[in-house]
Each structure stands twice: as structure tokens, then as C-alpha cells.
Tab-separated table of C-alpha atoms in Angstrom:
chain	number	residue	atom	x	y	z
A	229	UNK	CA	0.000	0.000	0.000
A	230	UNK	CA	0.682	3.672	-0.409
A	231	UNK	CA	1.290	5.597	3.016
A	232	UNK	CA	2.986	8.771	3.967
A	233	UNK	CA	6.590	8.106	5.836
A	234	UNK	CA	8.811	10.278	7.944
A	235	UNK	CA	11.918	10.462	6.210
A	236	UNK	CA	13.679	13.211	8.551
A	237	UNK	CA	13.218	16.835	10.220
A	238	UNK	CA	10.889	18.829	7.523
A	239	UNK	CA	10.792	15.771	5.303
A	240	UNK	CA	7.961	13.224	4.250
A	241	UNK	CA	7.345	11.051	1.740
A	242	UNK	CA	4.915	8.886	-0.087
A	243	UNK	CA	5.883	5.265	-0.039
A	244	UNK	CA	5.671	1.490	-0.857
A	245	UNK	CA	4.859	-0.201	2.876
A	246	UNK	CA	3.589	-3.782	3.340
A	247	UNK	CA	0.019	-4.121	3.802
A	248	UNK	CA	-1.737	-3.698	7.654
A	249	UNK	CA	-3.033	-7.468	8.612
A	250	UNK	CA	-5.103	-8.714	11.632
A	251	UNK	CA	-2.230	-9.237	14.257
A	252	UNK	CA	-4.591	-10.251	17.685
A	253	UNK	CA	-8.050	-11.070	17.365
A	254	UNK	CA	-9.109	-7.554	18.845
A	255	UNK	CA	-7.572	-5.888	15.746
A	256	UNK	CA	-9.122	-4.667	12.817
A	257	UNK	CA	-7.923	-3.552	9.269
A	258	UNK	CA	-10.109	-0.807	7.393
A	259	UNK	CA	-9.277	0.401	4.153
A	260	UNK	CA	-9.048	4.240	5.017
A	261	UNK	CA	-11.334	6.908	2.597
A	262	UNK	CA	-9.931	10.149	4.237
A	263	UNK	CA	-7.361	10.971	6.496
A	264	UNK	CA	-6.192	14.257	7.603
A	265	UNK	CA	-3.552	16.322	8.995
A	266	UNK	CA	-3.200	17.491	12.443
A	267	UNK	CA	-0.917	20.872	13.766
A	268	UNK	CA	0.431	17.739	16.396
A	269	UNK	CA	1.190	16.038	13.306
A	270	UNK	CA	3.385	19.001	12.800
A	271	UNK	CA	5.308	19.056	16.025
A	272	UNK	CA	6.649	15.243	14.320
A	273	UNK	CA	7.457	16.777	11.109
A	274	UNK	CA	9.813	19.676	12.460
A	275	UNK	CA	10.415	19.264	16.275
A	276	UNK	CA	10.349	15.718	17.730
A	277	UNK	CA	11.914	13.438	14.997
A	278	UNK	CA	14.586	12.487	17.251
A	279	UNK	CA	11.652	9.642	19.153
A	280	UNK	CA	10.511	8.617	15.174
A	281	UNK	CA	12.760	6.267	12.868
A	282	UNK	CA	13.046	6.384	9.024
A	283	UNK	CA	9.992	4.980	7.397
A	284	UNK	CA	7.392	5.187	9.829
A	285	UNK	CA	4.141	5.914	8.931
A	286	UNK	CA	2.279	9.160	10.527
A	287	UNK	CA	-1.344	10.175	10.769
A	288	UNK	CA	-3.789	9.795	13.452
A	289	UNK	CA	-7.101	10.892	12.227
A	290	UNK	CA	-8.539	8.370	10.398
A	291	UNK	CA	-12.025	6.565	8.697
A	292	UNK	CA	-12.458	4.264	6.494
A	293	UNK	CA	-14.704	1.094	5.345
A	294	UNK	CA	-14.130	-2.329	7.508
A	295	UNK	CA	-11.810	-4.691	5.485
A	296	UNK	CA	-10.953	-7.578	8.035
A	297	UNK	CA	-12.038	-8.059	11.445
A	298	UNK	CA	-10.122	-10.508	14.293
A	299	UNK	CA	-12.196	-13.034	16.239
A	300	UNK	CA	-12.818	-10.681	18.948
A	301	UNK	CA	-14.291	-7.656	17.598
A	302	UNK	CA	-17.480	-7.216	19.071
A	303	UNK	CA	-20.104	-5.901	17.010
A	304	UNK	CA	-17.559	-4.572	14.056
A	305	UNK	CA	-18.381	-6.137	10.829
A	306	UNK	CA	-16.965	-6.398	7.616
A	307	UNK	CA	-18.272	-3.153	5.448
A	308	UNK	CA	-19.179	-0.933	8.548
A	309	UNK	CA	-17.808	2.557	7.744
A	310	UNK	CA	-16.294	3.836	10.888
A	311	UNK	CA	-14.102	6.865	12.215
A	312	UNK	CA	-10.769	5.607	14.527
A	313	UNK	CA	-9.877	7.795	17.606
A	314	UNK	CA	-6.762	9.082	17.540
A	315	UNK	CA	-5.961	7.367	21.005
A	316	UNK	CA	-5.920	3.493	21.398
A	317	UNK	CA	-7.670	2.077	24.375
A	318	UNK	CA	-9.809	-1.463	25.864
A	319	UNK	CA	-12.401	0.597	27.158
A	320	UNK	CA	-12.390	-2.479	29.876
A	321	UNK	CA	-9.658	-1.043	32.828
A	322	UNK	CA	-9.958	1.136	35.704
A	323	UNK	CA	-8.974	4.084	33.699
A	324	UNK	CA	-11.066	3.176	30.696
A	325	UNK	CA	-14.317	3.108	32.626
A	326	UNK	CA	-13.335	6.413	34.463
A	327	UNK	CA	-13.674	8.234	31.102
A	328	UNK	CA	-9.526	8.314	30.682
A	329	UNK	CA	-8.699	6.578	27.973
A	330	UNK	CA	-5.480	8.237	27.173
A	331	UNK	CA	-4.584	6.703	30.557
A	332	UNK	CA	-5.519	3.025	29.001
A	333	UNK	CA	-3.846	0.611	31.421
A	334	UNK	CA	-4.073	-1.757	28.694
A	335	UNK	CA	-2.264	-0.024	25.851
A	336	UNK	CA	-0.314	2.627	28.278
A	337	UNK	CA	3.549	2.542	26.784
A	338	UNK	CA	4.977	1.747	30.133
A	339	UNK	CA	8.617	1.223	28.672
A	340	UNK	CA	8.365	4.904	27.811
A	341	UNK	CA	6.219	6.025	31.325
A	342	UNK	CA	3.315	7.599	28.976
A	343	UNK	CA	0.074	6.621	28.512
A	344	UNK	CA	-2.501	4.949	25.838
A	345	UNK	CA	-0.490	3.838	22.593
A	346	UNK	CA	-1.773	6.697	19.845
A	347	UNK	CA	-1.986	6.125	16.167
A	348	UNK	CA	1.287	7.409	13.895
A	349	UNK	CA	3.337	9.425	16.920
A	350	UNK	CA	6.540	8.318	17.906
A	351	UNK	CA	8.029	5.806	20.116
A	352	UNK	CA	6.608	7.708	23.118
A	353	UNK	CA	3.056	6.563	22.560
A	354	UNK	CA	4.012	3.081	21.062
A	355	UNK	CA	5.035	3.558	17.637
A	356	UNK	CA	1.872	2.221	16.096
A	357	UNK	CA	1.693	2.635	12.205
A	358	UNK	CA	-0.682	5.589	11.253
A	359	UNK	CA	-3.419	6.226	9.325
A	360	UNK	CA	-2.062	8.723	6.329
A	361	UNK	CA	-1.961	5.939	4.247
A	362	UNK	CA	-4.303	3.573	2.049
A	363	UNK	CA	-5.065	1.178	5.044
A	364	UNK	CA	-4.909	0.823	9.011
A	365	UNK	CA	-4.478	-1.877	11.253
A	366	UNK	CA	-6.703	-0.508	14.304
A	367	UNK	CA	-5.758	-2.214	17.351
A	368	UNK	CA	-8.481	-2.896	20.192
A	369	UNK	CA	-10.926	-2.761	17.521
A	370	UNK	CA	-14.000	-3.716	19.330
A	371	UNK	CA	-14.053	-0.508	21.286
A	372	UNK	CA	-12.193	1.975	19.678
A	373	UNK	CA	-14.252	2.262	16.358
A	374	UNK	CA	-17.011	4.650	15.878
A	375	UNK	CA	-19.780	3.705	13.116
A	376	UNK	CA	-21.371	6.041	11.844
A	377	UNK	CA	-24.085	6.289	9.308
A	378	UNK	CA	-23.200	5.018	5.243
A	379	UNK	CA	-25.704	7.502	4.121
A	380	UNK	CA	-23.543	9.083	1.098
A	381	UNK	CA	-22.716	12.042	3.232
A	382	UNK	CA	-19.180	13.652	2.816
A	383	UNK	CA	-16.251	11.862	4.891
A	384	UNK	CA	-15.740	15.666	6.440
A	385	UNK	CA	-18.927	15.344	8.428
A	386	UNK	CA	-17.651	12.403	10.873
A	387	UNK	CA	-14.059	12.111	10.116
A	388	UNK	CA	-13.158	14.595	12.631
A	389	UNK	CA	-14.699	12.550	15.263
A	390	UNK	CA	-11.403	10.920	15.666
A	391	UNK	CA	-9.747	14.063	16.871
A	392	UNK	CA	-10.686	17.672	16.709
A	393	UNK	CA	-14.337	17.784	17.867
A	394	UNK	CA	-13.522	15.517	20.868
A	395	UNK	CA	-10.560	17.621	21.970
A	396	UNK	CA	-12.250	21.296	21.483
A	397	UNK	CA	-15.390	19.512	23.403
A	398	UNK	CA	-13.115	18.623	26.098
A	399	UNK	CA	-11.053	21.701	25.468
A	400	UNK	CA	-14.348	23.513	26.595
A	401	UNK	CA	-15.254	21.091	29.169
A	402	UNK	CA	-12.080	21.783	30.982
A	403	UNK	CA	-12.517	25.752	30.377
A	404	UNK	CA	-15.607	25.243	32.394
A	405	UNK	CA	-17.270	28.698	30.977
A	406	UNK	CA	-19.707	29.773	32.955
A	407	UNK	CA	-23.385	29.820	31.578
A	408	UNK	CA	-22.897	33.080	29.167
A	409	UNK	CA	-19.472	33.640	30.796
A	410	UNK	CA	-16.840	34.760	28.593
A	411	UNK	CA	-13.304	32.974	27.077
A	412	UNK	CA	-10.625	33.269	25.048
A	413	UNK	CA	-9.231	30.832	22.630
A	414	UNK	CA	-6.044	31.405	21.556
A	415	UNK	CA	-4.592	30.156	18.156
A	416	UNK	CA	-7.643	29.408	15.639
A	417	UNK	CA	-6.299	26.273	14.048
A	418	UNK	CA	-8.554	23.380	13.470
A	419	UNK	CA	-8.679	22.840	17.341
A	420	UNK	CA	-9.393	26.527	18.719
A	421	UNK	CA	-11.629	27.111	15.080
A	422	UNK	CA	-14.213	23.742	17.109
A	423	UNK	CA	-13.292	25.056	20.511
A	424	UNK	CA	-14.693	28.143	20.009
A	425	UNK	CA	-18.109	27.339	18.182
A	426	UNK	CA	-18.359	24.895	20.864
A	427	UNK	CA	-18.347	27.241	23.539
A	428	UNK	CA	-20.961	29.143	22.137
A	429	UNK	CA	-22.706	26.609	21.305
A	430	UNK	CA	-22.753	25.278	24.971
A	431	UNK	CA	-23.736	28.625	25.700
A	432	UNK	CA	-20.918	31.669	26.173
A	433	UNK	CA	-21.503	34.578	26.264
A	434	UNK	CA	-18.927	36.557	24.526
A	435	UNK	CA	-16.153	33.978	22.503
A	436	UNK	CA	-12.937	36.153	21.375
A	437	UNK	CA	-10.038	33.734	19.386
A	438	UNK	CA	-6.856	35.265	18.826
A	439	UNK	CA	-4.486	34.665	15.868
A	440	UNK	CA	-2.132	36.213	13.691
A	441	UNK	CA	-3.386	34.772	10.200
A	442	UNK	CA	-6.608	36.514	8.595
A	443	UNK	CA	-8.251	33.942	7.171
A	444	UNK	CA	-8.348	31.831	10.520
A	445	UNK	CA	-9.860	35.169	12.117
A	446	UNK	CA	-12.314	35.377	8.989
A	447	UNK	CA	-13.204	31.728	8.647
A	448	UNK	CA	-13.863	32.210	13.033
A	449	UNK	CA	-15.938	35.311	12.345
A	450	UNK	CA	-18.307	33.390	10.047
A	451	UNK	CA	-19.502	31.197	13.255
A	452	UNK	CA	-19.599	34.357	15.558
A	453	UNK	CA	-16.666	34.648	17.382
A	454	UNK	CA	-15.212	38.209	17.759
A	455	UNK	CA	-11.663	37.847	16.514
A	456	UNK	CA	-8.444	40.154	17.616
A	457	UNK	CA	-5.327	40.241	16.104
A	458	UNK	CA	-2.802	40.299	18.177
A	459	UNK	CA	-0.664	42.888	15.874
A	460	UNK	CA	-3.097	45.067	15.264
A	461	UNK	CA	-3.739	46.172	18.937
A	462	UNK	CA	-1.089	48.392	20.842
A	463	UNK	CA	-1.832	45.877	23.959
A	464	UNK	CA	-3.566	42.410	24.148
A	465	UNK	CA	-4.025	42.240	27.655
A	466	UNK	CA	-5.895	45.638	27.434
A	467	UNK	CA	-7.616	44.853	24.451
A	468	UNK	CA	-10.017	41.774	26.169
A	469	UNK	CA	-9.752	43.361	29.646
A	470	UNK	CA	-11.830	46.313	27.610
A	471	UNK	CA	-14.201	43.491	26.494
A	472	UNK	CA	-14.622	41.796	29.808
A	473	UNK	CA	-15.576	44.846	32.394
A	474	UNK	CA	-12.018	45.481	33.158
A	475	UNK	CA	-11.757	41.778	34.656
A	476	UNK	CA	-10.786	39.218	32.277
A	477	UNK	CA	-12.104	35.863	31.095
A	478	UNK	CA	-13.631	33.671	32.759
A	479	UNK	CA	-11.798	31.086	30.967
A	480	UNK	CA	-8.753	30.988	28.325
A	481	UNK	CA	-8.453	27.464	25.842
A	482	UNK	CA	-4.721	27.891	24.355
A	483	UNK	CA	-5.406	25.742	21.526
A	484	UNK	CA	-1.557	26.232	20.154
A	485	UNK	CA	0.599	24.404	22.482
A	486	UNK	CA	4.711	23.738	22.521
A	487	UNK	CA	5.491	25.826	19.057
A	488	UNK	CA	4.158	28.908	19.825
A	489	UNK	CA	5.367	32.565	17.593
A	490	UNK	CA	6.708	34.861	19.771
A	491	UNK	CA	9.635	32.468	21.710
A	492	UNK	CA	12.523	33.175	19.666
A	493	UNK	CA	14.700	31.862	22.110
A	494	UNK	CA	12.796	28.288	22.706
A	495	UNK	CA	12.465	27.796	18.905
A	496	UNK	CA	16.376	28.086	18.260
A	497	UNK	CA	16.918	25.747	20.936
A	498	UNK	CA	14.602	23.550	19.330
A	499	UNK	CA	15.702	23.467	16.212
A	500	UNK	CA	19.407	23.150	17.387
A	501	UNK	CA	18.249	19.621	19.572
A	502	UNK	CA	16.297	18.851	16.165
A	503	UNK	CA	19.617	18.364	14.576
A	504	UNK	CA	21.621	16.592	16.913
A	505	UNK	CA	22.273	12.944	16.464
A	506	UNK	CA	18.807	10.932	17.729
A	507	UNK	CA	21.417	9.138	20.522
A	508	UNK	CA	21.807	12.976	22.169
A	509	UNK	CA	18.663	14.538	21.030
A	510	UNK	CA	16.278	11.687	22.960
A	511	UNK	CA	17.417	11.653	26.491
A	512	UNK	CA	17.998	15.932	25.975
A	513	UNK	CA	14.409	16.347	25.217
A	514	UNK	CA	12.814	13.673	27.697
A	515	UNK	CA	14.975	15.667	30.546
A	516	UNK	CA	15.939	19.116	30.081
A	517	UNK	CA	13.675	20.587	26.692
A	518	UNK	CA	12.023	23.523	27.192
A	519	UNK	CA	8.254	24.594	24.694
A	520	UNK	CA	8.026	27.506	23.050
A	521	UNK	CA	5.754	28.928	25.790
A	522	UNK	CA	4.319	32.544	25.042
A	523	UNK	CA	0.501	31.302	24.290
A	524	UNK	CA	0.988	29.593	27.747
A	525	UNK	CA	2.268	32.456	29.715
A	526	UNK	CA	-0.229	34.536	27.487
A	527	UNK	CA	-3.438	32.799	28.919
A	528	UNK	CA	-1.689	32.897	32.802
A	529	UNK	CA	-1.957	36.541	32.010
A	530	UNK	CA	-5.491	37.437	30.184
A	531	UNK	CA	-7.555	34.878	32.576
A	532	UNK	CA	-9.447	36.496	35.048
A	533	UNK	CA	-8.549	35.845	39.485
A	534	UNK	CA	-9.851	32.815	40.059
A	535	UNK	CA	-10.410	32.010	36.487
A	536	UNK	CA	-9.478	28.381	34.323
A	537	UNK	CA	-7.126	27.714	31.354
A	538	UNK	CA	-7.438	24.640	29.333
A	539	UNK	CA	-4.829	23.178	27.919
A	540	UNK	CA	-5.380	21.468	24.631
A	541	UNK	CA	-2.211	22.809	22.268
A	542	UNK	CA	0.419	20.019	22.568
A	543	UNK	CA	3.258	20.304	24.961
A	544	UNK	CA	6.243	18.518	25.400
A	545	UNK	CA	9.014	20.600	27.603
A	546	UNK	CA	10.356	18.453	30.466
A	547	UNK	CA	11.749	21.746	32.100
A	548	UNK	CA	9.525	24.402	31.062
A	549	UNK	CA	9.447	27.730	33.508
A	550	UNK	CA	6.237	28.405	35.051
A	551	UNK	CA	4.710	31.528	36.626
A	552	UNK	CA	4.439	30.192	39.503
A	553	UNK	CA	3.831	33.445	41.503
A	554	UNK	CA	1.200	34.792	39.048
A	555	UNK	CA	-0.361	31.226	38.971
A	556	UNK	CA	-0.994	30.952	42.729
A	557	UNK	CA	-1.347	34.805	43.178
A	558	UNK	CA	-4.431	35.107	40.933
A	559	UNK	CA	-6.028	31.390	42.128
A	560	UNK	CA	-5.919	29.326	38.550
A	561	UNK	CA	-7.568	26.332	37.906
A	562	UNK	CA	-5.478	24.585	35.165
A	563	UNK	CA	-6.735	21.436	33.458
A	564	UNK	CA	-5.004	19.794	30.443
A	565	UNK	CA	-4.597	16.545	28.285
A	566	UNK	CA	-4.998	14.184	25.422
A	567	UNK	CA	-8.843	14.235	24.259
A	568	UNK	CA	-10.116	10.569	25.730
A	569	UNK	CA	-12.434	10.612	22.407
A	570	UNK	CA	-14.506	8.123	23.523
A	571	UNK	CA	-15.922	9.540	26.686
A	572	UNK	CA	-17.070	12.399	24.461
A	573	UNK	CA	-18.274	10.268	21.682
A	574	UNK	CA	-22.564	10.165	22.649
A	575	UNK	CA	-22.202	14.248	23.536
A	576	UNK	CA	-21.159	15.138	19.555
A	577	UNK	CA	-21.801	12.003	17.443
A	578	UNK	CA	-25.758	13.686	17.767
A	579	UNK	CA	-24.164	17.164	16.600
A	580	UNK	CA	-22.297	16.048	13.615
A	581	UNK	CA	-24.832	14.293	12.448
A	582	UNK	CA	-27.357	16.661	12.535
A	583	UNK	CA	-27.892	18.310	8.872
A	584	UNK	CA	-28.094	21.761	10.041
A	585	UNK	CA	-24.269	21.064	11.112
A	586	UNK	CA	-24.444	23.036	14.434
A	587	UNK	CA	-20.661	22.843	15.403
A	588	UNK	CA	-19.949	23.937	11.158
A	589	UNK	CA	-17.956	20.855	10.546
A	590	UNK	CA	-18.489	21.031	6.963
A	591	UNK	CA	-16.886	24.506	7.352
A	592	UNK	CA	-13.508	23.234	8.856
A	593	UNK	CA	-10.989	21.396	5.739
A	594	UNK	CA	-9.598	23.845	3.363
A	595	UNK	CA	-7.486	21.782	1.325
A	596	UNK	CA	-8.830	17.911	0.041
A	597	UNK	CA	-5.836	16.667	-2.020
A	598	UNK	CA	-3.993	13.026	-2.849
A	599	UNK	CA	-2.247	11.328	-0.687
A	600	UNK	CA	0.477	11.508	-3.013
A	601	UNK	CA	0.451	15.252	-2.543
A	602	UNK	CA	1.067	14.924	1.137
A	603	UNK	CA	4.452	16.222	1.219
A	604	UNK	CA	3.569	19.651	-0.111
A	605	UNK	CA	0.348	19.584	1.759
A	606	UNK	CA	2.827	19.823	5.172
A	607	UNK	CA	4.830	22.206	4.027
A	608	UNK	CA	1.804	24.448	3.072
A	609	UNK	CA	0.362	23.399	6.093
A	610	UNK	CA	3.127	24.490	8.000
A	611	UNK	CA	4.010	27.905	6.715
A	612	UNK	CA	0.407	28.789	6.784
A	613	UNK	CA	0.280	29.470	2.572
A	614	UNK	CA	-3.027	29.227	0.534
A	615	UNK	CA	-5.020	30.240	3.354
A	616	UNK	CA	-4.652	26.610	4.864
A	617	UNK	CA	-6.595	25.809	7.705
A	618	UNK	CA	-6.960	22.098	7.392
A	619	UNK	CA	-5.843	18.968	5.232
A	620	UNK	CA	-7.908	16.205	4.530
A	621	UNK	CA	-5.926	13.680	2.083
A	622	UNK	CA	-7.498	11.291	-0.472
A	623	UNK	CA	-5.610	7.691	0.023
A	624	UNK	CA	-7.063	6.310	-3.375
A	625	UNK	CA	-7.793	9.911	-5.356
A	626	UNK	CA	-5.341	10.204	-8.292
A	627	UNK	CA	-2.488	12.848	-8.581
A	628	UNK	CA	-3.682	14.193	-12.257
């Protein structure tokens, strides 16, 4: 099969890789009909490389058509169409029926001391082939699958079940926005774009995303979020305390996580571990790396006393600084994490699959292209070009 390989820092590729098979008779094979990329799917491609090898295969949000099924598969049949969370779990431990399925106990990757095995990202989380490619071997297959409907409706409807919608709902469960309180989401990528018509939809009051790139800040406006750019203002923290009665948010989602503009310092560190021999880079990063941490210390500073920040932007620092003074000073409640998909799944399967499209998830993917075309699809994706927002690949389209 075709399937999109990391090949080193800032470089992918499309390649020949054997076929997915059933391995345990909990696993399942599905031959995958779209398949997107995610802004953590970025952090691979320029910052963590040194915990990937040559040739593996990336993606994590994936959905597809049932191919093969193991003996142990529940209800999953042959010809179900289904959408894969990104995370892999039993749904049968303790932490499983607590509603943390990142946590699995059955898939954690103790030799690495992190939790559930995830789909396509790194040796951390279990190196488990991913799902930018023409098929996918889905492992604990009798829980992890969602079905949804075969009713001819677009992929884009329910293939973000497997990753954006469940972290921006849990993004704003976290937040814990008051009924028609106010919040902040900062960075309108694919994540803050769902976090933020989620929290009105769940009822906010006033919803303000932040981002440097206009056509995030137009494609937010179009669901009702009041928008700022952050260059356009002589002071942010003025700028939403003149929105909020002088007080702040109730709640700020920072939806951008460890690579965040305005860290000069952090980023040249990173990319000078980034090219350092794996051997040095690995144990440098586990131990001593430091994030790119102004959208962090940016939401510390806009949330109102006694207000909550959600973490949903990836980070990955093992010696990050923290405000610790401002933190305890002004009372925070900080909550942060994986999305555990499935403990979300009955609040927004109902929403996606409603045809008025409440949550606008048919106004999400920018960019639909081959999965030959991957490569350049990163590197737009990256650099923010063509007004990219998000990449849904094609693993059988052709390239002409």
C-alpha cells in the first residue's frame, strides 16, 4: 500500500509499505477513505523526529470502510464505515471506565512512562503505524471504532470525530465557561476554530479567538466569534480586559501548544536539539527541553482571578518555567490533556450528524488533495500558505 513516511526533520514522503493485517483477534484492518492532517502532526514533522525512525508511517485521524475483522471484535463487521480515535484504548480497565482513555492501562507505553499507545506518533506513545496511508491496522478494535451512518454524506462530516471535535469539546469542558461567561481561545487552528463554536454553542456569552493569520480570524468570524489580532492592537491584555468589564475571562483554551510565535529563544533551541544525532537529542528532550511557551504564559496573564485555562495545544518541555507566583497569586484552575475521544463520543456524534451542522464541521478542511500530494500539503500546512486551515488527504484519489 501507499502511506505517507517520515523520512527526517521537515521531510515526508509517499511510499511502498507492506500491507496492515489482523495481528490479535481484537484488531481490525479498514481500508481508510480520508485521512487528515493534524498541527500535532506538525510538532513530528519539524520538532520531535529524534523519538521517530526512518519509514514510519504518521497520521492519526482516520475513517475508512471495515476490510478484516479478528475473532474478537465485538459488534464490528466487515463493510461498517467507521471513524478511529486518535488514542488506542480497551475501554475495559480502571482508567477506561473512568472516562480516561489516554490513561488506558491496557495499551499505556509503560517502557516509555506515557500513557494509551496513539496512532502514527513516535516511540513515546508506542510507535503504532498511522493512518495517512491507504489502510490501518486498528488495534483494540472492538471498542475503539465509531460507526457512523453510510448515508452518502461527505467523509468531512464524521471524520473529525477521531480528533478535533472531541478535543475542542473537552477543550471547553475543561474551560468550564460559565453559563454566558466569557473565554478566550487562543490560536484558531482546526482545534481553537471547534473550541470556540463549541463554547458558544454550549452557551458563552462573549467567545474572542486570537491569531495572527486573517483567514483563521475570517473563517472564526463566520460562526460568531469576535476575533483580535494580536498585531493590530497596541496591547492584548488591554484589548479583552476592555471586552470583559475590566476583569478578564472567565476562561482561556490555548489551543496552540509547545510551538508557539513569539519564543525566539525556545524555537532556536529547538531546532538546534532537532539536529543533533537521535542518541543525544532523545534523552535531551525527555529531561531538560524547554516549549516555546508565550501562548501559555499569554493565557496565565489574560484569565481572570480565580479564572481556568485549558490546555489542549500540545506540549512537550520536560523543564519548562512556570509563573508560579502569578499562577498561585491570581487562584488558577489549570486542566489539560490528550482528548479521551470516547468519553465524548454520545455528547457530539448527535451534533455532527445533525444536517443543520451546528458545530460547522463542513466549514472546517480547506485543502482535500492526494495522498500523493502529502508532502507539499505539510509544508503548506506548516508555513500557513493558501489560506490553509486544514488537510484532509485522499488515500485512493489520483495525482492528475
Amino acid at each position: 500500500m501507499r502511506a505517507l513516511t517520515w523520512q527526517g526533520r521537515e521531510h515526508v514522503s509517499v511510499e511502498d509499505v507492506p500491507d496492515p493485517r489482523v495481528e490479535e483477534p481484537t484488531d481490525a484492518v479498514i481500508r481508510v477513505t480520508s485521512t487528515a492532517i493534524c498541527g500535532s502532526d506538525l510538532h513530528l514533522y519539524g520538532v520531535l523526529g529524534m523519538f521517530l525512525d526512518r519509514g514510519d508511517v504518521l497520521g492519526h485521524e482516520a475513517m475508512g470502510v471495515v476490510e478484516e475483522v479478528g475473532s474478537a471484535t465485538g459488534d464490528l463487521k466487515v463493510g461498517d464505515r467507521v471513524v478511529v480515535p486518535f488514542n488506542i484504548a480497551c475501554g475495559r480497565c480502571w482508567m477506561c471506565r473512568r472516562g480516561l482513555q489516554t490513561q488506558c492501562e491496557t495499551t499505556q507505553v509503560r517502557s516509555q512512562d506515557k500513557g494509551a499507545a496513539l496512532f502514527g506518533y513516535t516511540k513515546l506513545y508506542g510507535q503504532v503505524p498511522g493512518g495517512q496511508a491507504q489502510y490501518l491496522r486498528v488495534p483494540q478494535a472492538h471498542y475503539g471504532p465509531v460507526v457512523v451512518p453510510d448515508d452518502g454524506s461527505p467523509d468531512e462530516r464524521y471524520l473529525y470525530l477521531s480528533d478535533v471535535v472531541p478535543t475542542a469539546w473537552q477543550a471547553v469542558e475543561y474551560a468550564d465557561v460559565p453559563e454566558g461567561g466569557s473565554v478566550v481561545v487562543l490560536g484558531l487552528g482546526p482545534i481553537g476554530q471547534l473550541s470556540a463554536r463549541i463554547a458558544r454553542h454550549r452557551g458563552a456569552g462573549l467567545v474572542v479567538g486570537v491569531d495572527l493569520v486573517p483567514e483563521r480570524r475570517a473563517m472564526a468570524e463566520r460562526h460568531g466569534v469576535r476575533t483580535i489580532d494580536p498585531t493590530a492592537v497596541d496591547d492584548l491584555h488591554s484589548a479583552v480586559r476592555d471586552l470583559t468589564g475590566g476583569r478578564g475571562p472567565d476562561s482561556v483554551i490555548d489551543a496552540v501548544g509547545m510551538e508557539a510565535h513569539g519564543s525566539p529563544i525556545a524555537e532556536t533551541t529547538q531546532k538546534v536539539v532537532g539536529m543533533l544525532p537521535d542518541a543525544v537529542a532523545a534523552p535531551l528532550t525527555e529531561r531538560a527541553a524547554t516549549d516555546r511557551l508565550a501562548a501559555l504564559y499569554t493565557a496565565f496573564a489574560l484569565v481572570r482571578r480565580g479564572g481556568t485555562v485549558s490546555l489542549s495545544g500540545v506540549y512537550g518541555g520536560a523543564k519548562d518555567p512556570l509563573p508560579m507566583m502569578q499562577m498561585f497569586d491570581k487562584q488558577l484552575t489549570i486542566r489539560m490533556g490528550q482528548a479521551n475521544v470516547r468519553r465524548w463520543t454520545d455528547d457530539v456524534l448527535p451534533l455532527v450528524q445533525d444536517a443543520s451542522d451546528p458545530l460547522g464541521v463542513l466549514d472546517l478542511r480547506t485543502h482535500r488533495v492526494p495522498l500523493e500530494k502529502a508532502p507539499e500539503a505539510y509544508r503548506t500546512f506548516q508555513r500557513k500558505e493558501d489560506g490553509c486551515i486544514k488537510v484532509v488527504l485522499d488515500p485512493w484519489a489520483a495525482t492528475t
